[in-house]
Coordinates of C-alpha atoms in Angstrom, one line a residue:
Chain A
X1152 CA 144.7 83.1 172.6
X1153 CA 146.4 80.1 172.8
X1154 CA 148.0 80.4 176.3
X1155 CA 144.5 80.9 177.8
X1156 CA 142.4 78.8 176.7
X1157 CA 138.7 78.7 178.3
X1158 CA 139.3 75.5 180.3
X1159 CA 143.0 77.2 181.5
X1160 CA 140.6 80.0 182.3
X1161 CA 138.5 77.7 184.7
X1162 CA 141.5 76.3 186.2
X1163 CA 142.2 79.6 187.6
X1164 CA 139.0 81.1 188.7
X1165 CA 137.0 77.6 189.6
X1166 CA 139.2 77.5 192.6
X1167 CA 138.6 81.0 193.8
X1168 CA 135.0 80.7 194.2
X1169 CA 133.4 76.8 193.2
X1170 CA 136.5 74.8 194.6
X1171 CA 138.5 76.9 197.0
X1172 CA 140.4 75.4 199.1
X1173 CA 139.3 76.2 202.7
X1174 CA 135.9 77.3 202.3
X1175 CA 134.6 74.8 199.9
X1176 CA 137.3 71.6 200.5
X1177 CA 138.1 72.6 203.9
X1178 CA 141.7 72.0 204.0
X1179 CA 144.6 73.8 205.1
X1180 CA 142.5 75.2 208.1
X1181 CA 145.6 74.7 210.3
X1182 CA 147.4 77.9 208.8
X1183 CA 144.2 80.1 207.4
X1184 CA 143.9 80.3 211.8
X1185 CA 147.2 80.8 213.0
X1186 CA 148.5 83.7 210.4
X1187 CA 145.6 86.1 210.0
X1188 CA 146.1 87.6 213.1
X1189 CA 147.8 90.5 210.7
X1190 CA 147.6 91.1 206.8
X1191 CA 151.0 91.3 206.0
X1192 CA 152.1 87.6 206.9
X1193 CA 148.7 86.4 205.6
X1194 CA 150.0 87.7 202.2
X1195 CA 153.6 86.6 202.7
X1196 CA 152.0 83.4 203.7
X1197 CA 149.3 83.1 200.5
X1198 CA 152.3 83.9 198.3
X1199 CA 154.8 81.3 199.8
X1200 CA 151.9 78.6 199.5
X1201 CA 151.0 79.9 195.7
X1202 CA 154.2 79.6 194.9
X1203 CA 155.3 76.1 196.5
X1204 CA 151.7 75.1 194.8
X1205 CA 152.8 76.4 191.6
X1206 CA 156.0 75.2 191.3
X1207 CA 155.7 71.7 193.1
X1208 CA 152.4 71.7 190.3
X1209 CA 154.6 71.7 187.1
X1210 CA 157.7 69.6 188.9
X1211 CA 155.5 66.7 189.6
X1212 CA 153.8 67.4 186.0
X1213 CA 157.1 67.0 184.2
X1214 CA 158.3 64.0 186.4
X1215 CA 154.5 62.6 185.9
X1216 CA 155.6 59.7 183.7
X1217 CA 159.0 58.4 185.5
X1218 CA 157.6 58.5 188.7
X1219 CA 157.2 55.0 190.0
X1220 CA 153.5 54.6 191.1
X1221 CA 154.7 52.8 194.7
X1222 CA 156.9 55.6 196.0
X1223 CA 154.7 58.7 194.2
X1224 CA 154.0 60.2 197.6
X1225 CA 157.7 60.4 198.8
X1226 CA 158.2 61.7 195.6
X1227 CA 155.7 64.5 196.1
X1228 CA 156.9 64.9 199.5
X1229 CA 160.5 65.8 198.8
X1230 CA 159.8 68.1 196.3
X1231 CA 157.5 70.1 198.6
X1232 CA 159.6 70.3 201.2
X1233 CA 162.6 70.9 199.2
X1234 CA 160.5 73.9 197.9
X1235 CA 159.4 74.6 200.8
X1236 CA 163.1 75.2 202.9
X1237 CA 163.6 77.4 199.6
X1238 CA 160.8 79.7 200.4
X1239 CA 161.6 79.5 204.0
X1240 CA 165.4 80.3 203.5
X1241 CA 164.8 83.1 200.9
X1242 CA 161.9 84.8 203.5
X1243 CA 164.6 84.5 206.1
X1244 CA 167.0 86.5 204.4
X1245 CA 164.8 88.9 202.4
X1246 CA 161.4 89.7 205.0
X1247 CA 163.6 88.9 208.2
X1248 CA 160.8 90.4 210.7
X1249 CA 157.7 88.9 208.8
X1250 CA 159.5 85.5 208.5
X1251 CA 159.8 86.0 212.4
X1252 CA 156.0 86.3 212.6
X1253 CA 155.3 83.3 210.6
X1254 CA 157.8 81.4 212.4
X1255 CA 157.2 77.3 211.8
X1256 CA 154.4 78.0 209.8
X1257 CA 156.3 78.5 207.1
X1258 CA 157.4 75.0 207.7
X1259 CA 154.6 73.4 208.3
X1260 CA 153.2 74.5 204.3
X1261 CA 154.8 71.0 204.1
X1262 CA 151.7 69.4 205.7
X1263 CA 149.1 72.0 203.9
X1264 CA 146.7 69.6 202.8
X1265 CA 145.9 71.6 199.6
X1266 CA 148.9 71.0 198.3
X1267 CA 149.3 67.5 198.5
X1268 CA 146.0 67.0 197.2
X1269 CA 146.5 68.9 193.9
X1270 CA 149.3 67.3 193.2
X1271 CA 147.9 63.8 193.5
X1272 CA 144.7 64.9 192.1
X1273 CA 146.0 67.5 189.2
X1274 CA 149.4 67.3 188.5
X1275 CA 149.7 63.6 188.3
X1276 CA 147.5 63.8 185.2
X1277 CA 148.1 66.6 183.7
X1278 CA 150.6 68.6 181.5
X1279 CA 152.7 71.3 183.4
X1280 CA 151.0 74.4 182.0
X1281 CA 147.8 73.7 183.4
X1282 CA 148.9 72.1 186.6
X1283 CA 151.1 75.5 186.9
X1284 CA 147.5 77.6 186.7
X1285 CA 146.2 74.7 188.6
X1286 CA 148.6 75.6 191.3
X1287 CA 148.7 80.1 190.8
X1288 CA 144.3 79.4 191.2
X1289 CA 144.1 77.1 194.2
X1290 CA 147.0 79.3 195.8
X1291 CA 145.0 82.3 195.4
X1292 CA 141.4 80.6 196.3
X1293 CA 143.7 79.7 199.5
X1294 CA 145.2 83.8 199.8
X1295 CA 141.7 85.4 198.7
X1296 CA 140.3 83.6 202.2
X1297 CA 143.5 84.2 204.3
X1298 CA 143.6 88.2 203.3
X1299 CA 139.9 88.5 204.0
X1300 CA 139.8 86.6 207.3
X1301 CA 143.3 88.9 208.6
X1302 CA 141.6 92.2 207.1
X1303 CA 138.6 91.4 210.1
X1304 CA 141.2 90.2 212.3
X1305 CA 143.6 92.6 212.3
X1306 CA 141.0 95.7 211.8
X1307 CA 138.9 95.2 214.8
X1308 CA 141.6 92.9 217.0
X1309 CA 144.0 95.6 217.1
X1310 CA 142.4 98.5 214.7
X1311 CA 144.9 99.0 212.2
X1312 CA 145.5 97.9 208.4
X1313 CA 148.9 97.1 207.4
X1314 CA 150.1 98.4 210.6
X1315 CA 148.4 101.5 210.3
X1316 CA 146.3 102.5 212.6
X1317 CA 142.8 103.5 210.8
X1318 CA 140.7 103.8 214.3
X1319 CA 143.2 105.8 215.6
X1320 CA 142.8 108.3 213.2
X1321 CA 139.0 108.8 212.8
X1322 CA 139.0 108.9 216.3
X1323 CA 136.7 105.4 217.7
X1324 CA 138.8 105.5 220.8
X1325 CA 137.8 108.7 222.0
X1326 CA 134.5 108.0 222.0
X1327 CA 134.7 104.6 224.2
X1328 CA 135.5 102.0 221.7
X1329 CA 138.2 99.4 222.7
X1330 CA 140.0 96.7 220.6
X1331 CA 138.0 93.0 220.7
X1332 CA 141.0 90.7 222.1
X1333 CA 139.0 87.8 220.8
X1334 CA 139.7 88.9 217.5
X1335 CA 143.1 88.1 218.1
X1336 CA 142.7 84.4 219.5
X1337 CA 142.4 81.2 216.7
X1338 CA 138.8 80.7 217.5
X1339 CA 137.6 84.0 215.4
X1340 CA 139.3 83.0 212.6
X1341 CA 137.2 79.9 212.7
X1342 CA 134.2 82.2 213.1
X1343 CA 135.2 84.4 210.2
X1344 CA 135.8 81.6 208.3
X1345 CA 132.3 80.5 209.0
X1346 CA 130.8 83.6 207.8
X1347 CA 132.2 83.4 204.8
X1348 CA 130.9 79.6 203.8
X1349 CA 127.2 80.7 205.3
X1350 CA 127.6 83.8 203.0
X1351 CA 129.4 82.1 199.9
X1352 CA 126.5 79.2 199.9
X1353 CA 123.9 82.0 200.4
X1354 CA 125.1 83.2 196.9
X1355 CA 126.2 80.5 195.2
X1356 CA 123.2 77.9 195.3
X1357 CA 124.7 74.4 193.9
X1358 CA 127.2 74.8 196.7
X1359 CA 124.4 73.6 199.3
X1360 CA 124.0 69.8 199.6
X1361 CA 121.0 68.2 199.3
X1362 CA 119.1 66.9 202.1
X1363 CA 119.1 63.1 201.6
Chain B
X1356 CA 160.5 51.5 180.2
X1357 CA 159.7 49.5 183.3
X1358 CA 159.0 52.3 185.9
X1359 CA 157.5 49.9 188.4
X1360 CA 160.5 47.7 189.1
X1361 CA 162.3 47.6 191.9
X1362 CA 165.5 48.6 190.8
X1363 CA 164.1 51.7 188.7
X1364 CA 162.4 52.6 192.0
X1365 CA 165.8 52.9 194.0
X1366 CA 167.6 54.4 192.1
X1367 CA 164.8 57.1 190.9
X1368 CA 164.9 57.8 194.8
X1369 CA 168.3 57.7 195.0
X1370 CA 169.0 60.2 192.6
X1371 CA 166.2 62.7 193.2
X1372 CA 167.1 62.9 196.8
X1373 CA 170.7 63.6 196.1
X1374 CA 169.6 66.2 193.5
X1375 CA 167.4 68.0 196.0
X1376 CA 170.0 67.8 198.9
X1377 CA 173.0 69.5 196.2
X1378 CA 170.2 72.1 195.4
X1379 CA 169.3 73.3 198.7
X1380 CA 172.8 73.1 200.2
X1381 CA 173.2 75.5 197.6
X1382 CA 170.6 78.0 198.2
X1383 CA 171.4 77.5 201.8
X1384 CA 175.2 78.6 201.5
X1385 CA 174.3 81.2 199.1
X1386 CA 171.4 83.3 201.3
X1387 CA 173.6 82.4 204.4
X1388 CA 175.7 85.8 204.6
X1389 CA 172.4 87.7 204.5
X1390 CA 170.4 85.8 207.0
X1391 CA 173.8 86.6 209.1
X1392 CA 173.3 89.5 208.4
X1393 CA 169.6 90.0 209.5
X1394 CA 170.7 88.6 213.1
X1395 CA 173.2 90.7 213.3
X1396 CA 171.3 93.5 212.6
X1397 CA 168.4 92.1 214.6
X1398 CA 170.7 92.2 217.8
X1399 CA 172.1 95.7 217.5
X1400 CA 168.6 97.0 216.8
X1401 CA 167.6 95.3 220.0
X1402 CA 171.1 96.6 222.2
X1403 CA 169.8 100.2 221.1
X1404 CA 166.4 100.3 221.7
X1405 CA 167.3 98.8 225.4
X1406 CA 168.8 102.7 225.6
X1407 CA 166.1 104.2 224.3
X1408 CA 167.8 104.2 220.7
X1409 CA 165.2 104.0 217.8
X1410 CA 166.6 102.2 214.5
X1411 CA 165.4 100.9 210.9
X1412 CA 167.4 98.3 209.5
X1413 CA 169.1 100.8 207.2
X1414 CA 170.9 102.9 209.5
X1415 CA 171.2 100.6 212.9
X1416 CA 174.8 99.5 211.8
X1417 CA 175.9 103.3 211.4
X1418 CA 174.4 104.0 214.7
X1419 CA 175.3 102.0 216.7
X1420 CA 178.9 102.7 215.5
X1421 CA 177.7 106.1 216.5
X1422 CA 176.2 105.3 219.9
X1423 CA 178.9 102.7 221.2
X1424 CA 181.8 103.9 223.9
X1425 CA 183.1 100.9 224.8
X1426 CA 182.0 96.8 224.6
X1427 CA 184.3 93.8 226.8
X1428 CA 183.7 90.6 227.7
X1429 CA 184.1 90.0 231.4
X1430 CA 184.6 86.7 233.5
X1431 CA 182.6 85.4 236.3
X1432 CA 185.4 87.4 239.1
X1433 CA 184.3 90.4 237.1
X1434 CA 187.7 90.9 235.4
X1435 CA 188.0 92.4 231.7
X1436 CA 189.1 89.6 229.7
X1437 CA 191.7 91.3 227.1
X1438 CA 191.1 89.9 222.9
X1439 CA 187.2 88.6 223.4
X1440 CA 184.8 90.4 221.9
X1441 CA 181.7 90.9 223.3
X1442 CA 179.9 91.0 219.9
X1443 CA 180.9 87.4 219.5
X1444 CA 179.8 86.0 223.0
X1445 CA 177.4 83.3 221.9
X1446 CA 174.7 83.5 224.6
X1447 CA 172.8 80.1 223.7
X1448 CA 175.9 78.3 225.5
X1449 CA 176.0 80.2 228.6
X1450 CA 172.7 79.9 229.1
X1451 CA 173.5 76.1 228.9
X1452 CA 176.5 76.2 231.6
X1453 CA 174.1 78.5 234.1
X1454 CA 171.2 75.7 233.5
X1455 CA 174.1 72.8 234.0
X1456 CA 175.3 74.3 237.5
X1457 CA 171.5 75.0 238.6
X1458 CA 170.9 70.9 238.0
X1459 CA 174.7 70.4 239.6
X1460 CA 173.3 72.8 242.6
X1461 CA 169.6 70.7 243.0
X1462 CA 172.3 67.8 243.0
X1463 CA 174.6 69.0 246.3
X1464 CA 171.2 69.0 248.5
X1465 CA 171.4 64.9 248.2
X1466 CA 174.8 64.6 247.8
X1467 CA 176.9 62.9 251.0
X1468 CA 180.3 63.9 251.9
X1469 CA 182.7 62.7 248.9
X1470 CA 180.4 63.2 245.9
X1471 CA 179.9 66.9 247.5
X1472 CA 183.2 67.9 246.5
X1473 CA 183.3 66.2 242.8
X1474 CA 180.1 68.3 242.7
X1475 CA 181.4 71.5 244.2
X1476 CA 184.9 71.4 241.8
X1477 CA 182.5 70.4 239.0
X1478 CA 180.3 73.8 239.6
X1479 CA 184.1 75.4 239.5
X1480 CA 185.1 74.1 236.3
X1481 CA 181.6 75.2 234.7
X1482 CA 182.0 78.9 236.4
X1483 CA 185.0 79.0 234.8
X1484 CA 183.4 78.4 231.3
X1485 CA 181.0 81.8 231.8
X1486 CA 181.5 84.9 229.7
X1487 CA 180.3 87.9 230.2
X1488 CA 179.5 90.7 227.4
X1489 CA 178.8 94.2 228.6
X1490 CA 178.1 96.8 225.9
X1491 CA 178.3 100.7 227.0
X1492 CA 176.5 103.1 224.9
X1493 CA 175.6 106.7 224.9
X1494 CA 172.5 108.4 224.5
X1495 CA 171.2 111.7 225.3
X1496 CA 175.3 112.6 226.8
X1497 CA 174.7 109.8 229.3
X1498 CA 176.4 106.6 229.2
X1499 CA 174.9 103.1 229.9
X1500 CA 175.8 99.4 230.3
X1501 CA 174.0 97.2 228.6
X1502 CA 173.7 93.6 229.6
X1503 CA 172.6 90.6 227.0
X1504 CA 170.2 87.8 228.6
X1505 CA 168.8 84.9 227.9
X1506 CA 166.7 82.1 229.1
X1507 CA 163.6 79.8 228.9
X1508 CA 160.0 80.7 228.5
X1509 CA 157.5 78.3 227.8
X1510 CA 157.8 76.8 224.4
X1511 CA 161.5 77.8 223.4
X1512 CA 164.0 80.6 224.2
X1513 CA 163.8 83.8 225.3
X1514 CA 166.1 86.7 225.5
X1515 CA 166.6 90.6 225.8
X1516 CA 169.0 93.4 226.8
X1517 CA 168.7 95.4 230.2
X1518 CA 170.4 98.4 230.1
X1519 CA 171.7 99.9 233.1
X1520 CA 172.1 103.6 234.2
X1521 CA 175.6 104.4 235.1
X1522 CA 174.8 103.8 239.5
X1523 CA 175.4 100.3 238.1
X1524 CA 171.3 99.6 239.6
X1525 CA 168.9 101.7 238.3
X1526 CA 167.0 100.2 234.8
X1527 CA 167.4 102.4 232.2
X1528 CA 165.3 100.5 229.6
X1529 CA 164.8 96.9 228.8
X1530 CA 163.9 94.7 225.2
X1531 CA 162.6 91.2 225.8
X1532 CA 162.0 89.1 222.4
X1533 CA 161.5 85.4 222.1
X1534 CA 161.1 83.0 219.6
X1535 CA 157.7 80.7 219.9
X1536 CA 155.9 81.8 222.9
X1537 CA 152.1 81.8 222.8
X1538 CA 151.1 84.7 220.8
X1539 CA 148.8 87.4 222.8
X1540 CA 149.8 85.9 226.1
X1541 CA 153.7 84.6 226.4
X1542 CA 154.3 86.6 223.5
X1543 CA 153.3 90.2 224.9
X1544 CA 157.4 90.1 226.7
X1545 CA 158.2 91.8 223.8
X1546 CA 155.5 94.4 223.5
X1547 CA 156.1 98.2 225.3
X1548 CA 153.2 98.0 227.6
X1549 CA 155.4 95.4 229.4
X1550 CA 158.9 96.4 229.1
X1551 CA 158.0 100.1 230.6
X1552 CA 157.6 99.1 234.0
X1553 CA 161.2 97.7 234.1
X1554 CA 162.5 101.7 233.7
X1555 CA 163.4 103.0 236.8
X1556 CA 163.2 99.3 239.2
X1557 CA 166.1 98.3 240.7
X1558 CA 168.4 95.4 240.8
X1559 CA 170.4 95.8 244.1
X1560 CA 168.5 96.8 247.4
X1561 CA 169.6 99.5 249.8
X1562 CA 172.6 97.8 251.5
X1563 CA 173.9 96.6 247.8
X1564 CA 172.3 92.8 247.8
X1565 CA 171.1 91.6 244.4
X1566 CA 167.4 91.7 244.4
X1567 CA 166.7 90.7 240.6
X1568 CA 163.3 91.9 239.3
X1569 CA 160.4 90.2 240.5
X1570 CA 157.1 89.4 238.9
X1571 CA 154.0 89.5 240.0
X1572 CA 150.8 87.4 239.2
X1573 CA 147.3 88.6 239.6
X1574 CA 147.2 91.1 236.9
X1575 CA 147.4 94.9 236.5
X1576 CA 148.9 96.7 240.1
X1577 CA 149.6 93.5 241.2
X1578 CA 153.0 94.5 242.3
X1579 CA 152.0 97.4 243.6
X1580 CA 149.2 95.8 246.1
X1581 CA 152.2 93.5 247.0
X1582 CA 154.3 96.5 248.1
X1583 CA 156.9 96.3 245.9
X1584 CA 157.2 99.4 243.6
X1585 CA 161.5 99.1 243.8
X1586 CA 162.1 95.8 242.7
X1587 CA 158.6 94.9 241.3
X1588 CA 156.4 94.5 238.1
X1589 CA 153.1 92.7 237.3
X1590 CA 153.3 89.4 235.0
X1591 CA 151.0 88.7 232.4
X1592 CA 148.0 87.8 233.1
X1593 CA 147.6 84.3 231.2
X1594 CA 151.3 84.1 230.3
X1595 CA 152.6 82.7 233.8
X1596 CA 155.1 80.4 232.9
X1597 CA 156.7 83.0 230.4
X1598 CA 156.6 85.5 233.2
X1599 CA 158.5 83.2 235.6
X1600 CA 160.7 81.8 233.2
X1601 CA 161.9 85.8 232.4
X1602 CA 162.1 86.1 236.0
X1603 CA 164.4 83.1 236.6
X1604 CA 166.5 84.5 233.5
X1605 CA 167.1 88.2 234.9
X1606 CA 167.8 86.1 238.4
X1607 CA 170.3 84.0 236.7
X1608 CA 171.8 86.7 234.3
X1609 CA 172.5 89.3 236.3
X1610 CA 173.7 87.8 239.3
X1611 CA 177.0 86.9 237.6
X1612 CA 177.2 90.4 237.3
X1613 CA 177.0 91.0 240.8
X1614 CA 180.7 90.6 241.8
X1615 CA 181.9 93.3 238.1
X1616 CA 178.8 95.9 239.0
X1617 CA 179.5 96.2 243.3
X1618 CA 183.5 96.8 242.1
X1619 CA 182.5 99.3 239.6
X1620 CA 180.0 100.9 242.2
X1621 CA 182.8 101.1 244.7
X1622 CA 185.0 102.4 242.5
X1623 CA 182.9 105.3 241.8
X1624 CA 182.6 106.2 245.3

């Protein structure tokens, strides 16, 4: 197998568990709390960012060597935002109601740190293949987080999945059980979040610094 | 090649920028007809359920074709203005002109003699701008008039459709949606638990004066401890400004309804 070579391997799944994004680098925090109130714009949301990642990835690859070094930021800027009004304008006319529910954050992918820091940090120096799996991994290290953190959220803030309502149907309600509201509110999601780095550094030992 | 030198630099920007601006004007004028779509659909999904009407985007257009008696555009007098169509109204707009004559209004209380009549044929000139969409549909073998409002809530528009049962007073239903209000708080306008209470209130009291809705703070039963089960419903708790600024916009919508609903309550006398 040429196309996936061991190293193009890593690139994919280093992100999901030693590197991600928001647990391990902390960034793009911003969005992982204000979209995970429900699944479905989490998802529409971790695809929009994979594929502005992705594709902003290989552009700045292929440009790599003709961008001048002084103005490389701009550079990256304008073509994230131009890939960014893409996404935006295509969930507007395809996903009208979830494009309502993500409203500026959409937008603001612009500022998601991740993605500016993979491109100055991966794409810059490498050849677009690999800054394209560079940009599908950290994508989906940045979806895996946002889809788990709106599965809590939306199953015990308003105890459905999907829209569906699962505590509806094996009857919770009936016997006293009400929906947490806090769930619902940005701080949770930090909370959530939380849980997840105490239990991802439980299992994955190197992640814990050292006490100097 | 020198990509460090100044000149490179330009006109590397220059050209990627103009590249990227020809590319998205592109997508943009190619998506626009379906994004036109989606509002439009959006609004007649929202004019329906105002009656009670449930819709998926597949089959509110037939529907509503369906559902729809009649639709005009009236002025502020309360006359049917012949060629408008009330589909088209832009409401953004009006809602400017009613905001402009509010600040024109504030203005008078100051205002000495002279300026008071600038101010009073300036308020004129402004009413004159209003239009006024009324949508009648039927549900159920009853007819109702449904009118389109608009206003502010706390971070950015709000808007909704109150439909009216054919005493030209009672609600029949209402749909309240807005753009960026504070999810969980601002943002519950638009969920059922707070657009039932409208059903059944009334806009005009006994002896036919506009009472708009009112909302009242202090959480659940709130307007019922005030005493005000007719005209009355309780705000959300948290969501103040949003609830006020609804208020103001019934309050300001409707009333330039007043003078088209009294002559078509007369009427039916």
């Amino acid at each position: 197998m040429s196309l996936f070579s061991s190293q193009d391997l890593k690139l994919l799944t280093n992100p999901l568990n030693m590197e991600n994004p928001i647990t391990v680098q902390v960034l793009g925090i911003c969005s992982a709390l204000a979209v995970t109130v429900k699944l479905e714009p989490a998802i529409v949301m971790s695809i929009s960012v994979t594929a502005v990642l992705a594709f902003a990835n290989v552009i700045i690859s292929l440009l790599r060597n003709t961008i001048p070094s002084r103005i490389r930021i701009i550079v990256q800027l304008v073509v994230i935002a131009f890939l960014v009004i893409v996404v935006d304008q295509i969930l507007k006319a395809y996903v009208y109601d979830v494009s309502k529910q993500l409203s500026v954050f959409v937008g603001l992918i612009i500022t998601n740190c991740i993605i500016m820091g993979r491109l100055e940090a991966f794409a810059l120096g490498n050849k677009p293949w690999p800054s394209f799996l560079d940009g599908v991994g950290n994508g989906a290290g940045y979806g895996l987080i946002l889809i788990i953190v709106a599965f809590f959220r939306e199953l015990f803030g308003s105890g459905t999945i999907f829209g569906f309502p699962v505590f509806e149907k094996i009857g919770l309600y009936s016997i006293g059980y009400k929906n947490n509201g806090l769930m619902i509110l940005p701080p949770m999601a930090l909370i959530i979040v939380g849980i997840i780095i105490w239990i991802q550094r439980s299992r994955t030992r190197e992640l814990i610094e050292k006490n100097l | 090649m020198n990509t460090q030198g100044n000149l490179y630099t330009f006109v590397y920007a220059s050209v990627l920028v103009v590249i990227v601006a020809a590319m998205l004007s592109f997508t943009a004028i190619k998506l626009q007809p379906i994004q036109e779509r989606n509002v439009r659909i959006e609004k007649i999904q929202n004019i329906l359920s105002s009656v009670g009407i449930e819709s998926t985007v597949k089959n509110a257009e037939s529907l509503f074709d369906e559902h729809l008696v009649d639709s005009y555009v009236l002025d502020p007098e309360g006359n049917k203005l012949n060629g408008e169509k009330a589909f088209d109204v832009k409401l953004a707009p009006q809602v400017k002109i009613i905001f402009a004559i509010k600040k024109i209004i504030d203005k008078l209380a100051k205002a000495d003699k002279a300026n008071k009549e600038k101010l009073l044929s300036e308020i004129n000139s402004l009413k004159k701008q209003r239009r006024l969409p009324v949508y009648i549909c039927e549900h159920n073998g009853e007819q109702h008039l449904i009118i389109p409002v608009r206003g502010k809530g706390l971070w950015g528009p709000i808007w909704g459709y109150i439909s009216l049962n054919m005493d030209y007073n009672t609600i029949n239903g209402v749909v309240f949606d807005h753009k960026t209000e504070t999810p969980g708080l601002g943002a519950e306008i638009n969920q059922l638990w707070f657009q039932e209470p409208f059903k059944g209130k009334k806009i005009f009291d006994d002896n036919m004066n506009f009472t708009s809705i009112h909302v009242y703070k202090g959480g659940k039963g709130s307007a019922a401890n005030a005493g005000d089960t007719e005209h009355g419903v309780d705000a959300i708790s948290g969501g103040t400004i949003t609830s006020k600024g609804l208020e103001a916009m019934l309050h300001d919508c409707l009333i330039s309804y007043t003078p088209f609903l009294k002559k078509q309550k007369n009427a039916n006398k």
